Structure formats: C-alpha cells, structure tokens
PDB file of C-alpha atoms in Angstrom:
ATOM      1  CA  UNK A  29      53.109 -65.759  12.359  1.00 94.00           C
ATOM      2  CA  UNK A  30      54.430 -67.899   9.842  1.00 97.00           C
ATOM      3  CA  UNK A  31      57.478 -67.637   7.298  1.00 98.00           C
ATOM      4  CA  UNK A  32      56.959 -68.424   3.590  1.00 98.00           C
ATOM      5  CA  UNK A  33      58.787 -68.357  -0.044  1.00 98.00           C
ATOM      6  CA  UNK A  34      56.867 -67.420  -3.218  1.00 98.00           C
ATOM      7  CA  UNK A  35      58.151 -69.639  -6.491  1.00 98.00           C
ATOM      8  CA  UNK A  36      57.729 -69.585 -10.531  1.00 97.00           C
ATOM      9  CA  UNK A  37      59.527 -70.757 -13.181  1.00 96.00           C
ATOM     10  CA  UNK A  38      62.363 -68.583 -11.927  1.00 96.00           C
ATOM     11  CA  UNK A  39      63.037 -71.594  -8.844  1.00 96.00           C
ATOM     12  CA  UNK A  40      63.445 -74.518 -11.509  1.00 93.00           C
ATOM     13  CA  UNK A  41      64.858 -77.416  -9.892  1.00 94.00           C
ATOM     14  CA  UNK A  42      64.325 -75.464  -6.163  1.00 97.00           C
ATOM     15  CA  UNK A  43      64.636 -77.664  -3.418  1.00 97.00           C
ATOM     16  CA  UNK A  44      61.347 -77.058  -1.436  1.00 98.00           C
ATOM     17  CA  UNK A  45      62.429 -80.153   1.723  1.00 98.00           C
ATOM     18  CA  UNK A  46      65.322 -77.662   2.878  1.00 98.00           C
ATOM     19  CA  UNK A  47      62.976 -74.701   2.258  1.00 98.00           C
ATOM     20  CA  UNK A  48      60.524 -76.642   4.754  1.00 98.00           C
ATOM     21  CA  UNK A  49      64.192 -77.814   7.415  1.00 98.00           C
ATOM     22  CA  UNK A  50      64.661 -73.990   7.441  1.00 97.00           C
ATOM     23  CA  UNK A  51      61.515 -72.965   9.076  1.00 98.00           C
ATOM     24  CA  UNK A  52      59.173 -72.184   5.756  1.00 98.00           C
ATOM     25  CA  UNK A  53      55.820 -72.965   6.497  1.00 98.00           C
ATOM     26  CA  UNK A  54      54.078 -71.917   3.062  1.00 98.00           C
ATOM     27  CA  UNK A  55      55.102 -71.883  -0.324  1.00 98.00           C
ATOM     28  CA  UNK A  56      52.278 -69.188  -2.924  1.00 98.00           C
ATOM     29  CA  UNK A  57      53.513 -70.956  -6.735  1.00 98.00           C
ATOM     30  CA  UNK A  58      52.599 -69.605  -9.684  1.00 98.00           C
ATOM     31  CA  UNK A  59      50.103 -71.293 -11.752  1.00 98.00           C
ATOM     32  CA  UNK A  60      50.342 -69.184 -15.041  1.00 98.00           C
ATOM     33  CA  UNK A  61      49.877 -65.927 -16.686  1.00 98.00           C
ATOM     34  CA  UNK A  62      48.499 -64.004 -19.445  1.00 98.00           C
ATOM     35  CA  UNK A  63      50.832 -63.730 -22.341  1.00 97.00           C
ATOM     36  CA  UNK A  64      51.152 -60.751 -24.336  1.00 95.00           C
ATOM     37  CA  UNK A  65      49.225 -61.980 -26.917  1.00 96.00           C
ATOM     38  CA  UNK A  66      46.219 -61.748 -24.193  1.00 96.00           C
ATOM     39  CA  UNK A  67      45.987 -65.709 -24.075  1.00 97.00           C
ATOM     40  CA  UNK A  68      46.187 -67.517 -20.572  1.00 98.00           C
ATOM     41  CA  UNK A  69      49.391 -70.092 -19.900  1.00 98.00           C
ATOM     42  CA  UNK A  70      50.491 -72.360 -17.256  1.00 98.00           C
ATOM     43  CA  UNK A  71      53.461 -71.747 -15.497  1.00 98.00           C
ATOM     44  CA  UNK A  72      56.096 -74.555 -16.828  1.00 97.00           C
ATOM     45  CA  UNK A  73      57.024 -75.355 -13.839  1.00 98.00           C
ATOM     46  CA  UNK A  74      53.867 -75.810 -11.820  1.00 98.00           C
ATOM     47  CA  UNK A  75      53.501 -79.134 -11.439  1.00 97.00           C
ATOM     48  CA  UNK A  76      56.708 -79.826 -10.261  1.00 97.00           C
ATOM     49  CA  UNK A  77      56.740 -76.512  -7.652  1.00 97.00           C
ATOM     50  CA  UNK A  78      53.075 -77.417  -5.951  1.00 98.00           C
ATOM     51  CA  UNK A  79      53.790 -81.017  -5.905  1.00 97.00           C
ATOM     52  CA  UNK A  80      57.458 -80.317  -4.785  1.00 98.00           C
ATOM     53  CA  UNK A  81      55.748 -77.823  -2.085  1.00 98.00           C
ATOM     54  CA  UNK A  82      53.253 -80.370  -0.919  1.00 98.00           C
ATOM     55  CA  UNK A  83      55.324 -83.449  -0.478  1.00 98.00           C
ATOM     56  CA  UNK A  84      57.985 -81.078   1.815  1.00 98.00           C
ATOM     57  CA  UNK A  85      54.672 -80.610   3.670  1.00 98.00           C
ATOM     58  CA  UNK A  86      54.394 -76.771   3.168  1.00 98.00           C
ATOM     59  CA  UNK A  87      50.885 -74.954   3.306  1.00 98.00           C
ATOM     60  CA  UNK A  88      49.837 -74.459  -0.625  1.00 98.00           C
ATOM     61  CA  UNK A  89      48.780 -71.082  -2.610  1.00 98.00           C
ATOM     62  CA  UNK A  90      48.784 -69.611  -5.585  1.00 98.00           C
ATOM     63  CA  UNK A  91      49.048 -66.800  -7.850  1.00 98.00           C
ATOM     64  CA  UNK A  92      48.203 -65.521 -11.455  1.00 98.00           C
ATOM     65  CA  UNK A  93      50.431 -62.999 -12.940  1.00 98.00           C
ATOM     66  CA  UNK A  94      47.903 -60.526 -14.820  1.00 98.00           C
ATOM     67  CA  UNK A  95      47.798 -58.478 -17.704  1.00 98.00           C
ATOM     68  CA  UNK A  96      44.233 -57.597 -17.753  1.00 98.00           C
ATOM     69  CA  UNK A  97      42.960 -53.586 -18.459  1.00 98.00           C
ATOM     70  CA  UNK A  98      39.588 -54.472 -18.968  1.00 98.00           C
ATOM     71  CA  UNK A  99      37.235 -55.464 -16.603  1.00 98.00           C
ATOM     72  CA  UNK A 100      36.162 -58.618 -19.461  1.00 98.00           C
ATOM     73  CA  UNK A 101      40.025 -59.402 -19.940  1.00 98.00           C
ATOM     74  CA  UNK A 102      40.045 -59.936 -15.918  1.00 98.00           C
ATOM     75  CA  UNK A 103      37.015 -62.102 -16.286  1.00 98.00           C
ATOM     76  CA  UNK A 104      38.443 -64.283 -18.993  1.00 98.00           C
ATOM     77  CA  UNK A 105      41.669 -64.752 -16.574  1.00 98.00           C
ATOM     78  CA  UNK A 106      39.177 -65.443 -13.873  1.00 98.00           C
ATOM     79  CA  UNK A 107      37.574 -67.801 -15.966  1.00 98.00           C
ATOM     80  CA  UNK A 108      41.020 -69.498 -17.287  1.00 98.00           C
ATOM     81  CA  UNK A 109      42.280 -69.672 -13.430  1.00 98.00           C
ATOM     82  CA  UNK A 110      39.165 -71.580 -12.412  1.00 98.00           C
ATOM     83  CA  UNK A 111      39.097 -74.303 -15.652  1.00 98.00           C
ATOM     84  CA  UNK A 112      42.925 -75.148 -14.523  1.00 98.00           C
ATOM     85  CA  UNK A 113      42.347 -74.879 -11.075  1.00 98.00           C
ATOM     86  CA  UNK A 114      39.507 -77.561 -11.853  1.00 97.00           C
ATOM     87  CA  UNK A 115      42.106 -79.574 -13.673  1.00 97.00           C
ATOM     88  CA  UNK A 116      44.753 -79.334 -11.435  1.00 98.00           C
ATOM     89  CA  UNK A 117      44.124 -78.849  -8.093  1.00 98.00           C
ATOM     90  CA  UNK A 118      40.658 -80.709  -7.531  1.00 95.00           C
ATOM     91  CA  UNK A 119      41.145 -81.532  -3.441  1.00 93.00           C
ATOM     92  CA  UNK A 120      44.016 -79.818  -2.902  1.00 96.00           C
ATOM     93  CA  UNK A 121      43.723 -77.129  -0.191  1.00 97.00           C
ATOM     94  CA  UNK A 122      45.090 -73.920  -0.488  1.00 98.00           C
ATOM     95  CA  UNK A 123      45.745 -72.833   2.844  1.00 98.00           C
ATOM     96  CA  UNK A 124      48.143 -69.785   1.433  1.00 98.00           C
ATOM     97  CA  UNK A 125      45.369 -68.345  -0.552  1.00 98.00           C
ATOM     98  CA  UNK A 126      44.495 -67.685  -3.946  1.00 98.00           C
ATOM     99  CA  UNK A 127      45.798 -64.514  -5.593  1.00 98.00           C
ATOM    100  CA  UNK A 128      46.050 -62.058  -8.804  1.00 98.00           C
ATOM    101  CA  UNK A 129      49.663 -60.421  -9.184  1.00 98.00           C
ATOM    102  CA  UNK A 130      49.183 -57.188 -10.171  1.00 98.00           C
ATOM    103  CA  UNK A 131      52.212 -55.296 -11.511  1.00 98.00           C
ATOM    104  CA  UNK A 132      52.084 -55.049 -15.084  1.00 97.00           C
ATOM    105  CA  UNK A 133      53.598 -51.655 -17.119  1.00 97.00           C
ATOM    106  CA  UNK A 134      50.293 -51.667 -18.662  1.00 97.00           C
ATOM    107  CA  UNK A 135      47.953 -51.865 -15.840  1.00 98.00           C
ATOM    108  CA  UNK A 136      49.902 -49.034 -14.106  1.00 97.00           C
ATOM    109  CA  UNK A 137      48.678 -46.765 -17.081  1.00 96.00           C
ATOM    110  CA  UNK A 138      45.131 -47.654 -16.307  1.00 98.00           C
ATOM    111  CA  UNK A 139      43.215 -44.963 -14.150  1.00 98.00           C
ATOM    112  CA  UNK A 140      42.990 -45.992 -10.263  1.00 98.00           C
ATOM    113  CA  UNK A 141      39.352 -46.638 -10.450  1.00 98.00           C
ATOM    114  CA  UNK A 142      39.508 -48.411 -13.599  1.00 98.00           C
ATOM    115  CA  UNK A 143      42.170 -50.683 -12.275  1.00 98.00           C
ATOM    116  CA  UNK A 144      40.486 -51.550  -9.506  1.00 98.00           C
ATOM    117  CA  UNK A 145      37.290 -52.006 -11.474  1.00 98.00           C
ATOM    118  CA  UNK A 146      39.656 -54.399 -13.573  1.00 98.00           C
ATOM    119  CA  UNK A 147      41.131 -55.742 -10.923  1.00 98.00           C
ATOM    120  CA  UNK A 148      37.696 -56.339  -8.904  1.00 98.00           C
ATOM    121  CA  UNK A 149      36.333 -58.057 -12.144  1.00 98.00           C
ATOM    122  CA  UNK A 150      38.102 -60.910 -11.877  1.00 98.00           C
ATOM    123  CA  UNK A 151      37.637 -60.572  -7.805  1.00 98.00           C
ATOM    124  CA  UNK A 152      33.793 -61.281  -8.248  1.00 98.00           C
ATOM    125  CA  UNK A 153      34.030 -64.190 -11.045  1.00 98.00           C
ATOM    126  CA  UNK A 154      36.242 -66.039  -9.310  1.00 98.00           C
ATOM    127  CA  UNK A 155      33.468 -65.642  -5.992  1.00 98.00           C
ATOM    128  CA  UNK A 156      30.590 -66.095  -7.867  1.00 98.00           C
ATOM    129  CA  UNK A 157      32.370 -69.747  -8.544  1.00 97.00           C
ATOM    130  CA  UNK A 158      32.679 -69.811  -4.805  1.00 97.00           C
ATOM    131  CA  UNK A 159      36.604 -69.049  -4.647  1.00 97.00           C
ATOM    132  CA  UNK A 160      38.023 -66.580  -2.463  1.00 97.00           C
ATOM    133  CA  UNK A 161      40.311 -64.721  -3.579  1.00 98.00           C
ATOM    134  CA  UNK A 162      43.111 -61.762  -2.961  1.00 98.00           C
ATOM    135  CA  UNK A 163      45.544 -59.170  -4.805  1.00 98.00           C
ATOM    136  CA  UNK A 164      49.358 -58.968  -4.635  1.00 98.00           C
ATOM    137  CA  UNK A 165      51.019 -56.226  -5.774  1.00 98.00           C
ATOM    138  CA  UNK A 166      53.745 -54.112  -4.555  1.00 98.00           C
ATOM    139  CA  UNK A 167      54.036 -51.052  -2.095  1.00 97.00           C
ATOM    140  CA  UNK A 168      53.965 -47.780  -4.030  1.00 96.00           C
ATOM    141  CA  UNK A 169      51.524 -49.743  -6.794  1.00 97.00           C
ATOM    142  CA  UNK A 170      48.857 -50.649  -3.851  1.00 97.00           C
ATOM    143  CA  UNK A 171      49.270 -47.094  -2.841  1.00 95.00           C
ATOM    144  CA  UNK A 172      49.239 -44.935  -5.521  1.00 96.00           C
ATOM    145  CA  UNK A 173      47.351 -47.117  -8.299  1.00 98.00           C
ATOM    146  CA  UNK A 174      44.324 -48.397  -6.552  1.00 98.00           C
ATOM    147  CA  UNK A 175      41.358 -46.767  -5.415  1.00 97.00           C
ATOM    148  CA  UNK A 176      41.428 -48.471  -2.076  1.00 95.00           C
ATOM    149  CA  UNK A 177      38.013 -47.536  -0.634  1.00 94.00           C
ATOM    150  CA  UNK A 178      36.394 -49.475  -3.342  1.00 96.00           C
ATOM    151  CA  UNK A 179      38.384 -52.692  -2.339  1.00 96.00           C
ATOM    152  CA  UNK A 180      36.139 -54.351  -0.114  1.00 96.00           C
ATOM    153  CA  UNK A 181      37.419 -55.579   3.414  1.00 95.00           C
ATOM    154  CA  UNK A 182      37.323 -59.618   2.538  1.00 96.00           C
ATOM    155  CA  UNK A 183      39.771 -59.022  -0.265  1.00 98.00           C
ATOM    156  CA  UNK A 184      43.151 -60.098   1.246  1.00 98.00           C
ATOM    157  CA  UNK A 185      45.884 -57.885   0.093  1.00 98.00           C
ATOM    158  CA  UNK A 186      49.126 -59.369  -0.503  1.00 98.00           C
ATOM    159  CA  UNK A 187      51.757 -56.627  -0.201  1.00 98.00           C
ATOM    160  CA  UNK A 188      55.916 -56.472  -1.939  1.00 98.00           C
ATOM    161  CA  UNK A 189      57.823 -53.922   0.733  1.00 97.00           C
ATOM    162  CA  UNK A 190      61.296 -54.724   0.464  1.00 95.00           C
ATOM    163  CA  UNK A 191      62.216 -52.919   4.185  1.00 91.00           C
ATOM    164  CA  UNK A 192      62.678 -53.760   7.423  1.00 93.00           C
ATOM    165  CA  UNK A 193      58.615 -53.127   8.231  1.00 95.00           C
ATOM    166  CA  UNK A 194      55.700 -53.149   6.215  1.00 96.00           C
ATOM    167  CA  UNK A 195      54.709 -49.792   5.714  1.00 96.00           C
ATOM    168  CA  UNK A 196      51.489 -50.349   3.744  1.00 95.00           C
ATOM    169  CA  UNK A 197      50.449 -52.205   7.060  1.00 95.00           C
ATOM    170  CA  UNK A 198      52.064 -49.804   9.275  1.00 96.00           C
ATOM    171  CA  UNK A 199      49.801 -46.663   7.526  1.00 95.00           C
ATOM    172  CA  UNK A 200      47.025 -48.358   6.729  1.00 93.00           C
ATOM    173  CA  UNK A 201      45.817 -50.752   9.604  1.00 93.00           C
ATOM    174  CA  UNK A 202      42.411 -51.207   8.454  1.00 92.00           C
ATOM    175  CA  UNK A 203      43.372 -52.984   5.751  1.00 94.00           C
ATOM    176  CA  UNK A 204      43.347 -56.295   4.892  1.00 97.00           C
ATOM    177  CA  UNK A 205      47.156 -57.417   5.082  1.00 97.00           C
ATOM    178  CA  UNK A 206      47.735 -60.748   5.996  1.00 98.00           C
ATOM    179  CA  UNK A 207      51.031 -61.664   3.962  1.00 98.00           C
ATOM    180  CA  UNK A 208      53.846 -59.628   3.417  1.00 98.00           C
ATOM    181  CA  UNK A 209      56.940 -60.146   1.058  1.00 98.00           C
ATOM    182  CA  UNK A 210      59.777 -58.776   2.448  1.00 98.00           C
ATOM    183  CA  UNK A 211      62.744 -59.684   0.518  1.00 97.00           C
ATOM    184  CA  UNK A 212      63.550 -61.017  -2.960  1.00 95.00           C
ATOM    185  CA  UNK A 213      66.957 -61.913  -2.088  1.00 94.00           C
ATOM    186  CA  UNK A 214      66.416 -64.951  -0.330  1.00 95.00           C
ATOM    187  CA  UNK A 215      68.371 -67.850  -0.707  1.00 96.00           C
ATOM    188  CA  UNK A 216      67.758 -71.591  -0.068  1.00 97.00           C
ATOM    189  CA  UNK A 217      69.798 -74.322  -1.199  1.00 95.00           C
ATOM    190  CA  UNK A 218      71.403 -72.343  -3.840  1.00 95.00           C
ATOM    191  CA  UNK A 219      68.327 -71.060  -5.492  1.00 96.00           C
ATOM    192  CA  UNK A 220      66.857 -66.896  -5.039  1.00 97.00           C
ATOM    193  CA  UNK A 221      63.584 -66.940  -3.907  1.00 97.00           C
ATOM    194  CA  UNK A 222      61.634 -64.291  -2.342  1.00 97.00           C
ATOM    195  CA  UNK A 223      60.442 -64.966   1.191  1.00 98.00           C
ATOM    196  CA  UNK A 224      57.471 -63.894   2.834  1.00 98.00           C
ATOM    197  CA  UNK A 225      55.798 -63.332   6.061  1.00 98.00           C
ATOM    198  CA  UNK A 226      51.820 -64.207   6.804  1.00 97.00           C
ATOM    199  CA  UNK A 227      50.476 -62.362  10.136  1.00 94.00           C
TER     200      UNK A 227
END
C-alpha cells in the first residue's frame, strides 16, 4: 500500500520534497481540462507540479478534468490528452496511472448509460493509441451515475470517499479499485492537498 497527494493549479508553489520526507510515494497532477467553451487547456501549473513531483522522486500520474456529454466530445479530449501527452511526457513513466476526472454538473445530467458510453469513448481512443487508462470520480457519482456493468474490468476506477473506509470498495469488491482519495484536507508544508491511498 502506498500513500499519495493529487495536485492542480490549486497547489501553486507546493513543495512536493517534504510531500516525498512525509511518506508520499505518488503524486496524480493535472495536465488540463476542457473549458467551457468545449476547447482543451493545459493545466498552468503542470510543468512545474510533474517536474516538481519527479525530481522529489515520487511515482508520476495524471488526470484530465472532463466536460465531455458526447461520446465525440470524449474522443476529441482523448485525442487532445494524447497530442500533449506526446509533447510533454515522451519517456516519462506514469507509474500512478492515467485518468479522466469525471464530476462535472453537466455530465451528472447525462443518462447512466450515456455517461458511461461518454465516458467509455474516450476509454477506447486513448487504447486504441495503446494507453491505458482509468476514471476518477467520486462516491455517490460512481454509484448512482454510471452503469457499472458496462465498465469493463481493466478500467481502473479511481474513487473520492471522504470517510474513514472506502465504501465503494467495501460494497463492491469486484471492482476495479486500486486508488482511493480519502481526504481533501490534507496539509503539507502549508499548502491543502488531497491525499490518497493506492492498494
């Protein structure tokens, strides 16, 4: 088991060498998101999160925050993900996974097979480039909003439970679960950051 932070533009200036003295073995940054004008951006502070990450020595993932509806609005994320992963990360390994964060007001009004069909979209283009890839979203979102039996078993879910145990895990233990983020109250150096367990 190993204890991680998640970071965006929200840690600016976050100081990832005591993250790494206090026992965090991972660090999942945020590499950009879709803007509401349905265009794809990089995180501003990318750069300086994965390459503060890696020189503190920390295993390296990353997410995309989505605000796809449609399965060709996934794609084009999908698409925009693997052009800057191309320019950014050629080499680097990304031991902490690749994900889509999936939490937006307007995906939550999308059907639960239509979201996952969305969601599964951008799943399949990113594989078909030979990228494996998984989903974060939150508890009662995973639960409620996805049609789970058409999320096939190699899709990693990445699960927010703010609680004392990780009851997505705990009532679902076929699924696919290996990180869990378990607080968004941490605090390193000075800086909130939400921390994270992978199993």
């Amino acid at each position: 088991m190993m204890e991680g932070i998640d970071v965006s533009y929200c840690q600016a200036g976050f100081d990832f060498q005591a993250a790494a003295d206090a026992g965090k073995e991972f660090c999942i940054v945020r590499i950009g998101r879709t803007r509401r004008d349905g265009q794809q951006e990089l995180d501003d502070y990318f750069v300086d999160n994965i390459n503060g990450a890696k020189a503190a020595g920390m295993k390296l993932g990353i997410y995309f925050y989505s605000l796809a509806t449609t399965e060709d609005e996934a794609a084009q994320e999908a698409n925009w993900l693997l052009d800057t992963m191309h320019e950014y990360l050629d080499g680097v390994s990304l031991e902490a996974g690749i994900w889509l964060d999936v939490e937006a007001p307007c995906q939550l009004a999308l059907s639960p097979a239509d979201l996952t069909a969305t969601v599964m979209s951008w799943v399949n283009t990113m594989n078909a480039a030979g990228v494996y890839v998984g989903i974060y979203s939150y508890y009662s979102m995973i639960n409620d909003n996805f049609e789970l039996s058409s999320i096939p078993g190699y899709v990693p879910l990445w699960v927010a439970n703010t609680a004392s145990v990780n009851y997505l895990k705990v009532e679902n233990p076929e699924l696919n679960i290996p990180v869990w983020q378990y607080s968004d109250a941490g605090n390193i150096a000075g800086i909130n950051v939400d921390l994270d367990v992978w199993y």
